[in-house]
mmCIF file of N, CA and C in Angstrom:
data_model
loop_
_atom_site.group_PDB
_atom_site.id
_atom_site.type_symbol
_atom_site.label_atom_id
_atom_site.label_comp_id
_atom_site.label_asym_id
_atom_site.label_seq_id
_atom_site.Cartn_x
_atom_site.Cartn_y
_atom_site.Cartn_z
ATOM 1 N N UNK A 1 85.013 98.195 147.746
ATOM 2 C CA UNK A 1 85.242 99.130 148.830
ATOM 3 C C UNK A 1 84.325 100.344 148.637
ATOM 4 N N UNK A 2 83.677 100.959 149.275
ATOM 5 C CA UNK A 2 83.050 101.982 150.053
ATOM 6 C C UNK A 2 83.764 102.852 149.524
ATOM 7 N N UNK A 3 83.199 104.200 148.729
ATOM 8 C CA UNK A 3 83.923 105.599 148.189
ATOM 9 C C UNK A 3 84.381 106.052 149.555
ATOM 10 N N UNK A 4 83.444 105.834 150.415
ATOM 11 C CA UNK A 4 84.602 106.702 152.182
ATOM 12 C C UNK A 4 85.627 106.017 152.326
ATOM 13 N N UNK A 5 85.758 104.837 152.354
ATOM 14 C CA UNK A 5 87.253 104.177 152.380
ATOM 15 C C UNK A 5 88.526 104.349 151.234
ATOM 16 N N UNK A 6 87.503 104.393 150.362
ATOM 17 C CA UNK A 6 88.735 104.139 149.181
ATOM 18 C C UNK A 6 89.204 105.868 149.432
ATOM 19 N N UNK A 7 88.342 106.961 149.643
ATOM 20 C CA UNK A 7 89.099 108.132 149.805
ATOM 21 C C UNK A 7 89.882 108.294 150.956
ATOM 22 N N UNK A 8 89.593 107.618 152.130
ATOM 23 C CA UNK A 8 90.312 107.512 153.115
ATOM 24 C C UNK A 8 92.118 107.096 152.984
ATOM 25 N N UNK A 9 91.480 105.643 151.986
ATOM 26 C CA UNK A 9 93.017 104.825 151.440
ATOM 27 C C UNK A 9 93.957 106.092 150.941
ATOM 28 N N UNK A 10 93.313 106.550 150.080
ATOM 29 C CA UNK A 10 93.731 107.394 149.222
ATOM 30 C C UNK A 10 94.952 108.551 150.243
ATOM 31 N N UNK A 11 93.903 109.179 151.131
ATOM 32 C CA UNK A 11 94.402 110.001 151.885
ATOM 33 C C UNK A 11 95.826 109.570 152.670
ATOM 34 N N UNK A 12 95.596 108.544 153.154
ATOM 35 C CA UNK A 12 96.738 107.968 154.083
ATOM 36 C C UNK A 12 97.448 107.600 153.523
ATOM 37 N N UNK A 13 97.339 106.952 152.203
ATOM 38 C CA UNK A 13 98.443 106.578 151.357
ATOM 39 C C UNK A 13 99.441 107.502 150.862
ATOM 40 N N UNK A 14 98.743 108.686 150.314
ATOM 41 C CA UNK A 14 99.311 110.219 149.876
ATOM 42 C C UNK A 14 100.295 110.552 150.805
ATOM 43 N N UNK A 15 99.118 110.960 152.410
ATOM 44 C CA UNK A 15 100.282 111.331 153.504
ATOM 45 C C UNK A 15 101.229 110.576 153.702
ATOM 46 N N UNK A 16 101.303 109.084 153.972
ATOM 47 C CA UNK A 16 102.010 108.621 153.880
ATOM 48 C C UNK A 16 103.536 108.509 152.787
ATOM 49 N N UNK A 17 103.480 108.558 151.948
ATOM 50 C CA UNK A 17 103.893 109.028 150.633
ATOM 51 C C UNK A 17 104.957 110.341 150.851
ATOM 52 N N UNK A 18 104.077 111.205 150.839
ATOM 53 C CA UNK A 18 104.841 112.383 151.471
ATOM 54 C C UNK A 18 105.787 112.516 152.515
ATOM 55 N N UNK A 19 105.213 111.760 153.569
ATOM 56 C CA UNK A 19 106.046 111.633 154.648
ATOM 57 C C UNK A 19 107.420 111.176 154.271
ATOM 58 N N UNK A 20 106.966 109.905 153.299
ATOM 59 C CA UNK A 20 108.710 108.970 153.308
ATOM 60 C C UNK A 20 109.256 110.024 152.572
ATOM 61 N N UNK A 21 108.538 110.883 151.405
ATOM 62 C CA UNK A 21 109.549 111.540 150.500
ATOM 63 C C UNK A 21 110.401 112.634 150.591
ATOM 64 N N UNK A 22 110.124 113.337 152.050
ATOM 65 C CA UNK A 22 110.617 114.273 153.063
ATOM 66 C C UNK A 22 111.647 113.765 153.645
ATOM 67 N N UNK A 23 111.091 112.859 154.152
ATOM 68 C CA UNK A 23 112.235 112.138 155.115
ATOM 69 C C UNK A 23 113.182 111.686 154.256
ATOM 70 N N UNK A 24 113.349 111.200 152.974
ATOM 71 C CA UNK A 24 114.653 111.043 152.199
ATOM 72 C C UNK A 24 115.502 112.050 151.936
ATOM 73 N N UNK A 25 114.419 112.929 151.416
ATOM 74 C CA UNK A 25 115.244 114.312 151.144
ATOM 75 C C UNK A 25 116.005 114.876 152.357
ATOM 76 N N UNK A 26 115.557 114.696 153.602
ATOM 77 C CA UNK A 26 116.589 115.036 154.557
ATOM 78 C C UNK A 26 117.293 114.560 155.673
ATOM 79 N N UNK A 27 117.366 113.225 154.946
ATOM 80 C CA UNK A 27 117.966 111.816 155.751
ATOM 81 C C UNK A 27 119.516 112.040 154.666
ATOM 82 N N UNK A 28 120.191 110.625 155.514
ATOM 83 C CA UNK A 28 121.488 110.537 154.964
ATOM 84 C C UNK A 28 121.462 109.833 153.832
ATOM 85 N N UNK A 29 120.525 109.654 153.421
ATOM 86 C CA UNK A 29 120.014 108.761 152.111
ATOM 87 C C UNK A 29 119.685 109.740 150.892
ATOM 88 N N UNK A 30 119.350 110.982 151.208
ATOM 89 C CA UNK A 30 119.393 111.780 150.569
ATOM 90 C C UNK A 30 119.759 111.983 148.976
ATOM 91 N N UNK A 31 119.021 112.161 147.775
ATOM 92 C CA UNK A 31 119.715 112.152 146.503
ATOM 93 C C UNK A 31 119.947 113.286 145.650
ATOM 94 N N UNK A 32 121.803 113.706 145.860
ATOM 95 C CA UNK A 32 122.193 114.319 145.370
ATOM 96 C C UNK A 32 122.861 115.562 146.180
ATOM 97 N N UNK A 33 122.940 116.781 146.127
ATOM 98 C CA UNK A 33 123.327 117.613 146.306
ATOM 99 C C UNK A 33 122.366 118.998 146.353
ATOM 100 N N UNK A 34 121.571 119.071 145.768
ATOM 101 C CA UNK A 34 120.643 119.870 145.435
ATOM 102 C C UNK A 34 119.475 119.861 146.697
ATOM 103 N N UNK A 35 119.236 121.062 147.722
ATOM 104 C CA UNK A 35 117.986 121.223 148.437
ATOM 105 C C UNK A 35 116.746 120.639 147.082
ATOM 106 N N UNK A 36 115.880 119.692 147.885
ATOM 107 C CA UNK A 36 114.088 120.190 147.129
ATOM 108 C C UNK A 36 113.876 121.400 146.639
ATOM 109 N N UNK A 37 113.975 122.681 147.413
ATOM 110 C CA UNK A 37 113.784 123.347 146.943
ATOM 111 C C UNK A 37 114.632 123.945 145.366
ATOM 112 N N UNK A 38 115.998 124.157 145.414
ATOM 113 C CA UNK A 38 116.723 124.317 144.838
ATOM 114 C C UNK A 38 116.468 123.502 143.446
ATOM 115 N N UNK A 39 116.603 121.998 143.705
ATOM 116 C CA UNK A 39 115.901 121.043 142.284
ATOM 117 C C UNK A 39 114.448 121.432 141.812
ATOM 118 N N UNK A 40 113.712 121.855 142.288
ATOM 119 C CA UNK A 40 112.700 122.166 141.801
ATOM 120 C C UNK A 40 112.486 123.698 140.737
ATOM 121 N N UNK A 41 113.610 124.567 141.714
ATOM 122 C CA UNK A 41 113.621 125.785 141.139
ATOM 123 C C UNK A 41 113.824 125.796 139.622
ATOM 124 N N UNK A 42 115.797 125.050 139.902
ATOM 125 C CA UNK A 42 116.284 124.753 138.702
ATOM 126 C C UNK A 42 115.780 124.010 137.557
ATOM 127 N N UNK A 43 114.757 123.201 137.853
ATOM 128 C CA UNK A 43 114.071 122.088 137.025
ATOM 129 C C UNK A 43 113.044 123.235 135.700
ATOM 130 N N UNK A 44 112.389 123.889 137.281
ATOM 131 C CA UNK A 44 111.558 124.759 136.225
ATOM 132 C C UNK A 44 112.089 125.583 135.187
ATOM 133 N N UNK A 45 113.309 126.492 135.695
ATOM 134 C CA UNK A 45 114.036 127.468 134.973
ATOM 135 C C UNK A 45 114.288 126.446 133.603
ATOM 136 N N UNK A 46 115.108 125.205 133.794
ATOM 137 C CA UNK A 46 115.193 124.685 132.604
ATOM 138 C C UNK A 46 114.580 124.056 131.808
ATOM 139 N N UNK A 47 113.398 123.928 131.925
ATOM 140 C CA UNK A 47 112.001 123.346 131.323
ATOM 141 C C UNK A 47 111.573 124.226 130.317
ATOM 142 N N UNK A 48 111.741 125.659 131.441
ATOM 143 C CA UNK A 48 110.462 126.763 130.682
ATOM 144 C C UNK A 48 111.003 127.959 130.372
ATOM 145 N N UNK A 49 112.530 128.166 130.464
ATOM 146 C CA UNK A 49 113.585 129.158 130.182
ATOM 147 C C UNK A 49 113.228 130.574 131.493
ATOM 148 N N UNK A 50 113.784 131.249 131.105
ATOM 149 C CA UNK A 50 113.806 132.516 132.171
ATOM 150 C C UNK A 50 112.681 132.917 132.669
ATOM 151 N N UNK A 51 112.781 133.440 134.094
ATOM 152 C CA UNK A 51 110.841 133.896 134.663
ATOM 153 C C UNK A 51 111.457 134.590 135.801
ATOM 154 N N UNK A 52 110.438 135.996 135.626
ATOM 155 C CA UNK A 52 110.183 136.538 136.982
ATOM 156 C C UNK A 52 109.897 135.997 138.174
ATOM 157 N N UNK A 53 110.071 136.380 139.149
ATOM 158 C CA UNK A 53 109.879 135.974 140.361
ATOM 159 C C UNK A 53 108.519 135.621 140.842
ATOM 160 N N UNK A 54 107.818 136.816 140.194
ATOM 161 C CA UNK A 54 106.286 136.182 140.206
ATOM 162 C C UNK A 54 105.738 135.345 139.715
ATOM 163 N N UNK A 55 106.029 135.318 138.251
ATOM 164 C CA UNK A 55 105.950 133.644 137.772
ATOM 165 C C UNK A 55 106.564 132.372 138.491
ATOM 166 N N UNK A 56 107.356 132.600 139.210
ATOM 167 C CA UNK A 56 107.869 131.352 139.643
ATOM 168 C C UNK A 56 107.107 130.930 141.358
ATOM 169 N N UNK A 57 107.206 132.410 142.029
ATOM 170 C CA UNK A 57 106.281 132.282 143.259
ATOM 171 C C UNK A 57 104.378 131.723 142.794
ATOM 172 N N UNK A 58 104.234 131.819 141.614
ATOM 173 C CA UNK A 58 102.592 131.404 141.054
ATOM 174 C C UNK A 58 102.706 129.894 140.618
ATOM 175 N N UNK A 59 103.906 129.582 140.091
ATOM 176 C CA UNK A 59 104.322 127.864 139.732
ATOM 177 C C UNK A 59 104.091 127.176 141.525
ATOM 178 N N UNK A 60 104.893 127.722 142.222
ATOM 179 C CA UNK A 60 104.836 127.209 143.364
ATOM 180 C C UNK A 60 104.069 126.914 144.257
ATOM 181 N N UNK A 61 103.567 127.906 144.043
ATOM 182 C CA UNK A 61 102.358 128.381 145.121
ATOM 183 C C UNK A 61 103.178 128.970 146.645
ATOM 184 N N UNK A 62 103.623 130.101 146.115
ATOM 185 C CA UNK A 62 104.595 130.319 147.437
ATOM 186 C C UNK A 62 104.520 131.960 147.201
ATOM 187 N N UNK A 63 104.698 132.716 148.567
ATOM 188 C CA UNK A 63 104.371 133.640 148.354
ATOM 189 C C UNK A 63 105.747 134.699 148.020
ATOM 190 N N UNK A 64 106.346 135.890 147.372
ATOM 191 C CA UNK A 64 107.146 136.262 146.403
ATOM 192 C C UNK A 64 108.487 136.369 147.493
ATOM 193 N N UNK A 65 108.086 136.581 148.166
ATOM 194 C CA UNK A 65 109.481 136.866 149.893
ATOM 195 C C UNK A 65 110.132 135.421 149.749
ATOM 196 N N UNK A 66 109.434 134.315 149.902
ATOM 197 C CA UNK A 66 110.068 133.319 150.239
ATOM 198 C C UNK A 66 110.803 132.966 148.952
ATOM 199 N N UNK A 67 109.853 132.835 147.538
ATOM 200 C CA UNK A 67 110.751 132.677 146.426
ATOM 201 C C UNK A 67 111.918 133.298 146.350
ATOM 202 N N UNK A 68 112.040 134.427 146.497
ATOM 203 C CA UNK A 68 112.819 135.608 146.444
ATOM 204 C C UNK A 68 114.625 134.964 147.196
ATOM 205 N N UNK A 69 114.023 134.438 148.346
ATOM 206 C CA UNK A 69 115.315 134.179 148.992
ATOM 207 C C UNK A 69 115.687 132.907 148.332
ATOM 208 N N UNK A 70 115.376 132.198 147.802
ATOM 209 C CA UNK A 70 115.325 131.040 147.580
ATOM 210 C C UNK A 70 116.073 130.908 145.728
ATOM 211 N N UNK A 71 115.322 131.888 145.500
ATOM 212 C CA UNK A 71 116.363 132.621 144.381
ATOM 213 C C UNK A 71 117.939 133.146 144.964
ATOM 214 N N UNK A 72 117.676 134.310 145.668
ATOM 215 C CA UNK A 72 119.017 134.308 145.847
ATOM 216 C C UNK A 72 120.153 133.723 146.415
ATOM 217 N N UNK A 73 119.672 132.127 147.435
ATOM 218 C CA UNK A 73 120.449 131.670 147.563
ATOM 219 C C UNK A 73 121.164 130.898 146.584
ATOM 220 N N UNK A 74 120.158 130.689 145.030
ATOM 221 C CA UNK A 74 121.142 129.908 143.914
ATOM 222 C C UNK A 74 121.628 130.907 143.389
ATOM 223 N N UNK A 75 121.651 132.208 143.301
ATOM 224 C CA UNK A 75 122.353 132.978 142.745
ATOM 225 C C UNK A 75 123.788 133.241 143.762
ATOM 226 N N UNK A 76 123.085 133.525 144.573
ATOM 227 C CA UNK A 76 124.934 133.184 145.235
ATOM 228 C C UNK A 76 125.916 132.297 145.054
ATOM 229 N N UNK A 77 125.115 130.670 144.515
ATOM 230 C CA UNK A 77 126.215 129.659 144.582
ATOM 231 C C UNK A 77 126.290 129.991 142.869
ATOM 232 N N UNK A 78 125.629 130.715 141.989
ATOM 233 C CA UNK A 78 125.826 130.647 141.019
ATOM 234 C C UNK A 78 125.167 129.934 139.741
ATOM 235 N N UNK A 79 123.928 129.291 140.622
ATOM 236 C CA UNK A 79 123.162 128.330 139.948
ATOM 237 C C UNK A 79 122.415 128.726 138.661
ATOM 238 N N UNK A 80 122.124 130.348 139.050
ATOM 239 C CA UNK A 80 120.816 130.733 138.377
ATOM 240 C C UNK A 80 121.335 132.330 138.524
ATOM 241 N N UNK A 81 121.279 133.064 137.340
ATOM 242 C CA UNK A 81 121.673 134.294 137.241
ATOM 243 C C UNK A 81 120.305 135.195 136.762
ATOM 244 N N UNK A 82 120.106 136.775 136.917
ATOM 245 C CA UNK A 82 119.735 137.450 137.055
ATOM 246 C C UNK A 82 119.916 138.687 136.117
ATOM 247 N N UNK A 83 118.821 138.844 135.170
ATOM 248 C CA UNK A 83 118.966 139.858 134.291
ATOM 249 C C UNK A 83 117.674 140.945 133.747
ATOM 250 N N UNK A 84 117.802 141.969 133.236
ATOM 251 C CA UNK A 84 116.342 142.314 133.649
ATOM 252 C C UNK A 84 116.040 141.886 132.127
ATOM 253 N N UNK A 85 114.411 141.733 132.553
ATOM 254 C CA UNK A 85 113.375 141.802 131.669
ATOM 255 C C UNK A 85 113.400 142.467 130.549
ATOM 256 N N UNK A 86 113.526 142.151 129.219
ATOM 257 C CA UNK A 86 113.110 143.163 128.515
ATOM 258 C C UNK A 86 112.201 144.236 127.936
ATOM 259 N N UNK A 87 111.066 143.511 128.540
ATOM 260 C CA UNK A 87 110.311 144.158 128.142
ATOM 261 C C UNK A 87 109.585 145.262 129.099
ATOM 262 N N UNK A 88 110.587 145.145 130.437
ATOM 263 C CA UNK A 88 110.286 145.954 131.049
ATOM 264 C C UNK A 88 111.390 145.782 132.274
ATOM 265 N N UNK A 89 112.708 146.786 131.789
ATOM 266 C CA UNK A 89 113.563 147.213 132.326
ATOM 267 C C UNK A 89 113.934 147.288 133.917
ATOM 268 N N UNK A 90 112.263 147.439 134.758
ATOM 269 C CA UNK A 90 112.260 147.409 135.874
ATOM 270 C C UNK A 90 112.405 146.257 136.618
ATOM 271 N N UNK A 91 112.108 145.152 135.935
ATOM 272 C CA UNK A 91 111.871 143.683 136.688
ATOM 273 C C UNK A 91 112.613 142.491 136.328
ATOM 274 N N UNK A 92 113.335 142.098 137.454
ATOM 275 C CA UNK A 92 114.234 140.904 136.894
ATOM 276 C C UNK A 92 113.816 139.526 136.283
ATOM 277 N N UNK A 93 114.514 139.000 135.685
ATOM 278 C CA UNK A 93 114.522 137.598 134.964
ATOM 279 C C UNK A 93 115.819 136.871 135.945
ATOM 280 N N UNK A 94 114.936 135.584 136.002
ATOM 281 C CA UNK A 94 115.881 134.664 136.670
ATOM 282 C C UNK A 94 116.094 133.350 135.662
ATOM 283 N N UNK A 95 117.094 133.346 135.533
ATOM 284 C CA UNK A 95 117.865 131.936 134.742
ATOM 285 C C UNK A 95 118.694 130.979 134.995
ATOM 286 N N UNK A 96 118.424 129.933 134.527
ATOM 287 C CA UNK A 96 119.463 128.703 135.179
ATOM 288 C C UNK A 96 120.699 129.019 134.430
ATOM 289 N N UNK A 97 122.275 128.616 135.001
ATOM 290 C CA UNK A 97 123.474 129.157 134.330
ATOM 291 C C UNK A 97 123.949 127.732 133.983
ATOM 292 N N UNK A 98 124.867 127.506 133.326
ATOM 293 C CA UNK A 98 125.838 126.397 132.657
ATOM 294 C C UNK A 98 126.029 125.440 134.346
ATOM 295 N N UNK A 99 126.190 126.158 134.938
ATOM 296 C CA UNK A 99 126.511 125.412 135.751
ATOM 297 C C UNK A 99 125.373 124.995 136.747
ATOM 298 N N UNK A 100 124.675 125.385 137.140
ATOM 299 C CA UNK A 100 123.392 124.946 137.376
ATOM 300 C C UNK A 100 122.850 124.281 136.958
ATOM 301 N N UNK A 101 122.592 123.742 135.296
ATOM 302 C CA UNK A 101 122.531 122.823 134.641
ATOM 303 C C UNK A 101 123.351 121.286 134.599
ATOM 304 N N UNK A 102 124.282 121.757 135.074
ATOM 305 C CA UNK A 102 125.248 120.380 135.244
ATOM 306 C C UNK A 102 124.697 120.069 136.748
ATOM 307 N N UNK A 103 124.370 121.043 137.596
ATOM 308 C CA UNK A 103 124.601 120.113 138.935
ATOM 309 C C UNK A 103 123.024 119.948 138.439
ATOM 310 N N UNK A 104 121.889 120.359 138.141
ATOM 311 C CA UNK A 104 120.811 119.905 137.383
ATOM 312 C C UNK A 104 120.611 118.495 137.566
ATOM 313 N N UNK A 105 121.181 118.274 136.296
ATOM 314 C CA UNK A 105 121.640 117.147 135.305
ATOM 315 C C UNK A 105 122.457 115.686 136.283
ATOM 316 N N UNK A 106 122.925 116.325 137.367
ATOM 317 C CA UNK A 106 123.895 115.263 137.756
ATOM 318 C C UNK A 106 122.858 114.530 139.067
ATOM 319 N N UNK A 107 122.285 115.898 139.887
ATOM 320 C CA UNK A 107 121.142 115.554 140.898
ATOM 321 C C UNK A 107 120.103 114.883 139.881
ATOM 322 N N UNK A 108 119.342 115.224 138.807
ATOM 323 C CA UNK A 108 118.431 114.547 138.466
ATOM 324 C C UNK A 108 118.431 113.190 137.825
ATOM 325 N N UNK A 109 119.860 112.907 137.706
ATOM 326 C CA UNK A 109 120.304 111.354 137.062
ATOM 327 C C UNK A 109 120.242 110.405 138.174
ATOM 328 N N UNK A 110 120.530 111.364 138.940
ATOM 329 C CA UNK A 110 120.788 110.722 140.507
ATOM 330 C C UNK A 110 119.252 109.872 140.931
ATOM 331 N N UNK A 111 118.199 110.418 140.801
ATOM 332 C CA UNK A 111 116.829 110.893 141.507
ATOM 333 C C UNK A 111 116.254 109.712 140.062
ATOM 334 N N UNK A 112 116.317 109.725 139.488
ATOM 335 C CA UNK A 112 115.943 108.863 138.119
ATOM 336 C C UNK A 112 116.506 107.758 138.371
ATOM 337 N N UNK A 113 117.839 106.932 138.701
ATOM 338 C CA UNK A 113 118.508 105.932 139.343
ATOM 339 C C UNK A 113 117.640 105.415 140.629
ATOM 340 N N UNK A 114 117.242 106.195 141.529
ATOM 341 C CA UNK A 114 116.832 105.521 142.548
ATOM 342 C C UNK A 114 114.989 105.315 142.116
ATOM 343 N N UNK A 115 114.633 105.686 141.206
ATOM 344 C CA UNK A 115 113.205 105.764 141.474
ATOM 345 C C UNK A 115 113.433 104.560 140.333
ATOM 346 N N UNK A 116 114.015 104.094 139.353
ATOM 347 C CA UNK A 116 113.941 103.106 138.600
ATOM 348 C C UNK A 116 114.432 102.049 139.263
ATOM 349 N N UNK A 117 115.385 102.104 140.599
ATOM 350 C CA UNK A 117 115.255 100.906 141.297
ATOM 351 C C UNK A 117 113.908 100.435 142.181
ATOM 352 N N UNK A 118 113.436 101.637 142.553
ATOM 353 C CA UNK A 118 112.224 101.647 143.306
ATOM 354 C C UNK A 118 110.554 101.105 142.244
ATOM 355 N N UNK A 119 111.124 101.328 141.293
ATOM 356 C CA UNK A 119 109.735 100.662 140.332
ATOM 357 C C UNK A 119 110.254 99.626 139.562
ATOM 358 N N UNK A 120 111.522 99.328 140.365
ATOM 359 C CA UNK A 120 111.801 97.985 138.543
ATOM 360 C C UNK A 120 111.035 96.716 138.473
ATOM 361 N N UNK A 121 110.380 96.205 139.920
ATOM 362 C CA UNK A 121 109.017 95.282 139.321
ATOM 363 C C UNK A 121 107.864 95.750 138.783
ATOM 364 N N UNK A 122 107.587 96.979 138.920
ATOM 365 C CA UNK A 122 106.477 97.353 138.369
ATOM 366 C C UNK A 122 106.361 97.291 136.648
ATOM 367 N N UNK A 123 105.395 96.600 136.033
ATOM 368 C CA UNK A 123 105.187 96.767 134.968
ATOM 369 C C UNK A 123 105.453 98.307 133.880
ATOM 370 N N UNK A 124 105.541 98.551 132.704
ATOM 371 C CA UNK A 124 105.606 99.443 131.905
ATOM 372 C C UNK A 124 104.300 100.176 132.192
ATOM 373 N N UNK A 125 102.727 99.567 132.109
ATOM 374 C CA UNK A 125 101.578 99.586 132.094
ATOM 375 C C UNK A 125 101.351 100.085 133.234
ATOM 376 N N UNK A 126 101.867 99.988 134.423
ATOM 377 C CA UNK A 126 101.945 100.022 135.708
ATOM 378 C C UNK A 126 102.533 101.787 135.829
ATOM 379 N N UNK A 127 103.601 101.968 135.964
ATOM 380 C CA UNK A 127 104.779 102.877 135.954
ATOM 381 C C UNK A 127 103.377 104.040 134.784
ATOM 382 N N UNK A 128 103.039 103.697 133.725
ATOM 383 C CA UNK A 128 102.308 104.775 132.896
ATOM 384 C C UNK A 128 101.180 105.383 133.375
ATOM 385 N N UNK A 129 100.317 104.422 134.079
ATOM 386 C CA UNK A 129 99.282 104.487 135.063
ATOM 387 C C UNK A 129 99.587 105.640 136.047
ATOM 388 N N UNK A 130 100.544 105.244 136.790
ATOM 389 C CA UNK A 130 100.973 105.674 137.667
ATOM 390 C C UNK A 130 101.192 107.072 137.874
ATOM 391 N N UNK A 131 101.920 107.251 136.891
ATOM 392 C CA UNK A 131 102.280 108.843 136.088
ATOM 393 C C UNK A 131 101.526 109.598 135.500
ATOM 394 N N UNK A 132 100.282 108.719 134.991
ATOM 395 C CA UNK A 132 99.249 109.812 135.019
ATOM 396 C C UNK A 132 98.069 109.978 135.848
ATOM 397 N N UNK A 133 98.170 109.305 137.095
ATOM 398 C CA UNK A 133 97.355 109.427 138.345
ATOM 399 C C UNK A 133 97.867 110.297 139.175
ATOM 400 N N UNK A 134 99.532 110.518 139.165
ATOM 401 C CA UNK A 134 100.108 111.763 140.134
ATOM 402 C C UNK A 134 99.755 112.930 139.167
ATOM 403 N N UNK A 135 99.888 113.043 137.838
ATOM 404 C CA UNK A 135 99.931 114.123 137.053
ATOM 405 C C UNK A 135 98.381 114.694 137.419
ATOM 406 N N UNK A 136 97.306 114.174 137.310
ATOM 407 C CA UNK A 136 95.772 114.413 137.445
ATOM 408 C C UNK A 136 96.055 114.632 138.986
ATOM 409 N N UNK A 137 96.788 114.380 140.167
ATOM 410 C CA UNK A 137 96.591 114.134 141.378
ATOM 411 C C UNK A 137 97.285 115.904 141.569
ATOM 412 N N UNK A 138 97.819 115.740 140.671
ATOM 413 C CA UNK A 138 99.040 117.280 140.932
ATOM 414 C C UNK A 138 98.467 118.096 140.600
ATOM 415 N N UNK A 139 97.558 118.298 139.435
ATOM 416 C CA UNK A 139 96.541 119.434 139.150
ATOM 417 C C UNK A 139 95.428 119.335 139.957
ATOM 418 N N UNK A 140 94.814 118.295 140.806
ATOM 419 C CA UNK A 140 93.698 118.847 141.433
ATOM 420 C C UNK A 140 93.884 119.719 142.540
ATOM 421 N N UNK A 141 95.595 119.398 143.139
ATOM 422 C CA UNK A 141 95.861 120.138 144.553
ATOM 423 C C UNK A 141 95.763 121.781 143.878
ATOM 424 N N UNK A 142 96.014 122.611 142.584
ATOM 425 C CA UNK A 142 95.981 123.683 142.320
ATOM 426 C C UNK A 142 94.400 123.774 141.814
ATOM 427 N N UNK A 143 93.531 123.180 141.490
ATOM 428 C CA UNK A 143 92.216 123.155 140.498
ATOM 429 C C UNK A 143 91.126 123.956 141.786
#
């Protein structure tokens, strides 16, 4: 195949891709309890421990208003609590709480269940490939 096609494949396959993975997240098929947004937040907080808002609007690529609300809607349900910085009194730290971690933990078991039904013919070799073609695919969209 032709580098214009195979980038073409590429392209439509991606969009495509995207498309279905939207549409699950807000279909009745849906996995778990947790907004995208919300699992993603929480994922990071518990990966990489506490972060300003700006750190987390720079993970995202989102600009600090929208993080901001998006924070405080898990702080309202309690997901993710709020404390300042130490090292500088003026600026908050956002953290995942005990309980945020469980619904975490319970959405991401969830999301791990369906994607291991979704690859269980795929080879080991396959599935490794795979994971490191989105991983290289995920840093070029920021590069």
């Amino acid at each position: 195949m032709q580098e214009k096609n195979l980038i073409e494949l590429i392209e439509y396959e991606l969009t495509t891709f995207i498309r279905r993975a939207v549409y699950l997240d807000n279909s009745e098929n849906k996995i778990g309890n947790l907004e995208r947004s919300a699992y993603l937040l929480l994922r990071q907080l518990d990966e990489f421990g506490p972060a300003r808002v700006k750190e987390l609007a720079e993970a995202f690529k989102l600009d600090i208003s929208t993080l901001s609300r998006q924070a405080a809607a898990l702080e309202n349900k309690r997901l993710i609590s709020r404390s300042s910085d130490p090292s500088d009194g003026r600026v908050s730290l956002f953290d995942i709480t005990t309980r945020g971690k469980q619904m975490l933990q319970t959405d991401k078991q969830m999301r791990l269940e369906r994607y291991h039904s979704m690859l269980k013919k795929w080879s080991s070799e396959e599935k490794e490939l795979f994971g490191k073609l989105l991983m290289r695919m995920n840093d070029a969209f920021i590069d």
